[in-house]
C-alpha angles and dihedrals in degrees: 000000000000115000093012112142116242110251120229108211129190111199116205119201123155092230136001103219134144094282124125095253091057092050091049090050094050092045090053092050092049094051098045117099107261089209088062105032134029121187138205129176133232115193133192092203122063094213119092121186110243094230088053091050090052091048091053090050091053093050093046109029117196110289095027117110116250137030097094113151122208114188108195092207091058094054099038110050104155112137097213113088096224095044091047093050093049092048090048092054093048092046094051094047093050092047093051093047096046093042091054090215120189093199136025107199116195117201111197152120091216116080090201091068090061087074086091086075088069087068089047090054091050090051092051098251107164100206117053108173130184114198116194113210101171145035102221147017137244091212095091126221094334090056091051091051091049090049093051091052099048093039090068092050097050096098089058093071106011129072101173126063127189131171135179092219143001090260091053090049093052090049095052109031133057119249094250090064093047091050092054091052092232091133112093123209112230111179123220096254126204137197093265094184091065094060103054104130121260119191091192093055090044092059093042093050093047089053091050092051094045093247094141104127113124092226098035117133115198123211121192138198122183126188148079110313097241133131091257090069093058092211095159086070088068090063089060089048092049091051091049094050093046093049094041129087118254111208091203089073090077131051113241121230119239089257091054091047090053091048092050133241120332119250122257106272103182111247130097118212112204093187120212097348134064092209108123110250097210129060126190117206115199114195120191142043136242146127094305096055100101094042091052092049091051091048093050090052092046091053092049094247100123092117095047101044119066118190105205099177123210108344134193091202101061093143090060091049090052092048090051091052129081102202135020121218129196116170097171122162089222139352139174099219107317114231091204090060091052090050092048091053092048088054088056099251125148108231138211112198142168116278087233090073118095118263086226086079093068101096101154104035090246100102118109117198118210133168118252103204107099090337105116092120092052090054090046092052092049091048091050091050091050091048091050091050094050101039101036093202123203125226096236113061088196091071090089096151091054090049092050090054089047091051091050091049090049090049092051091051095044096060099061094035096052093034092064094055098080090055091053091052091049092048089052088063099255099121106122093225091058092046091050091054090051090053091049090055090047091055089053088072091074 
């Protein structure tokens, strides 16, 4: 927009880690027009993940305005609680005044952290934005009480309200704001162009990961390894599906076909090989990683569960997979689920995740409490649908033709998914432009 003043924005997030909210924030910053918006970062935590630091350097090379990081804990090191709090307030106020910021943008799931906007108001910052990225807390009952208290006070110091979903909006903002429609939906955009399906890369990635079994069905979970994601539940599901009986292993007679599918009976028959049929890929790192690894070993799932850590090639992992799983206790609008859909994967997710996240019509919502067998049954049905196994494993030639037919069908079906996600408004470039226009309000 000609003649539009460049906006100076200070983003506040307690920590810049490898979580989805951090990646969304950095993607937005990278795709905004630097002639219209420049961004700095204020952190509550002194630690900064090295890959995040490198990403910031790439977005803002030396000599380019923006990309300055101010960790409060590094500048305010008093040991006494009162002295530390006073120094923190003074530091934040000075930073906002000297930086001449037009907008302070708080990214959080904790309404209490928006209190920093009170300092922005005192320093004359015009735009004071709270951005809700989640729909719950891991702080228990005390966290919920704290949230309820500060949620009512938000309009005192904030004048901009963003949320990644309706659930995230209800969690963060009081009802009087929601009723006035002042809360703006800003989706968690992704780089859609990176997720367009590639059959060649699918086969190559499966080879690299050792997923070469003819009848191997690959499950995938992507995200920060934290309690919120409820990933240990997937081990129960995997056990249930391995121990259950999969009706697709046997051809049905015409009489059975007329009478409909047989009910789930609870025992899996692997046939002539002891090689586990299912694999679960877990992509990401976090505080729960070691506990999850110990639990997988204790449950005898070491062969089935592959911990891949933080990966730079998430699209390839998704292409190599057959089904995406997300059993979270709560989410805002999970970026990993958007990416999985763009890669063409059918998804099974917790019923606590917003229905706004279903962009392709291939997301199945199931409860997680005491529901491992329901997830197992759905996974088995999906595997049967995709693999189309024959009763006689000796019919190798028939299976090869089936695999080729499945491959030919998979390419157009999964290849259309990225376009659907883009058409739903989740392309990061489009979302970044929407945020630019939002900043123009201030």
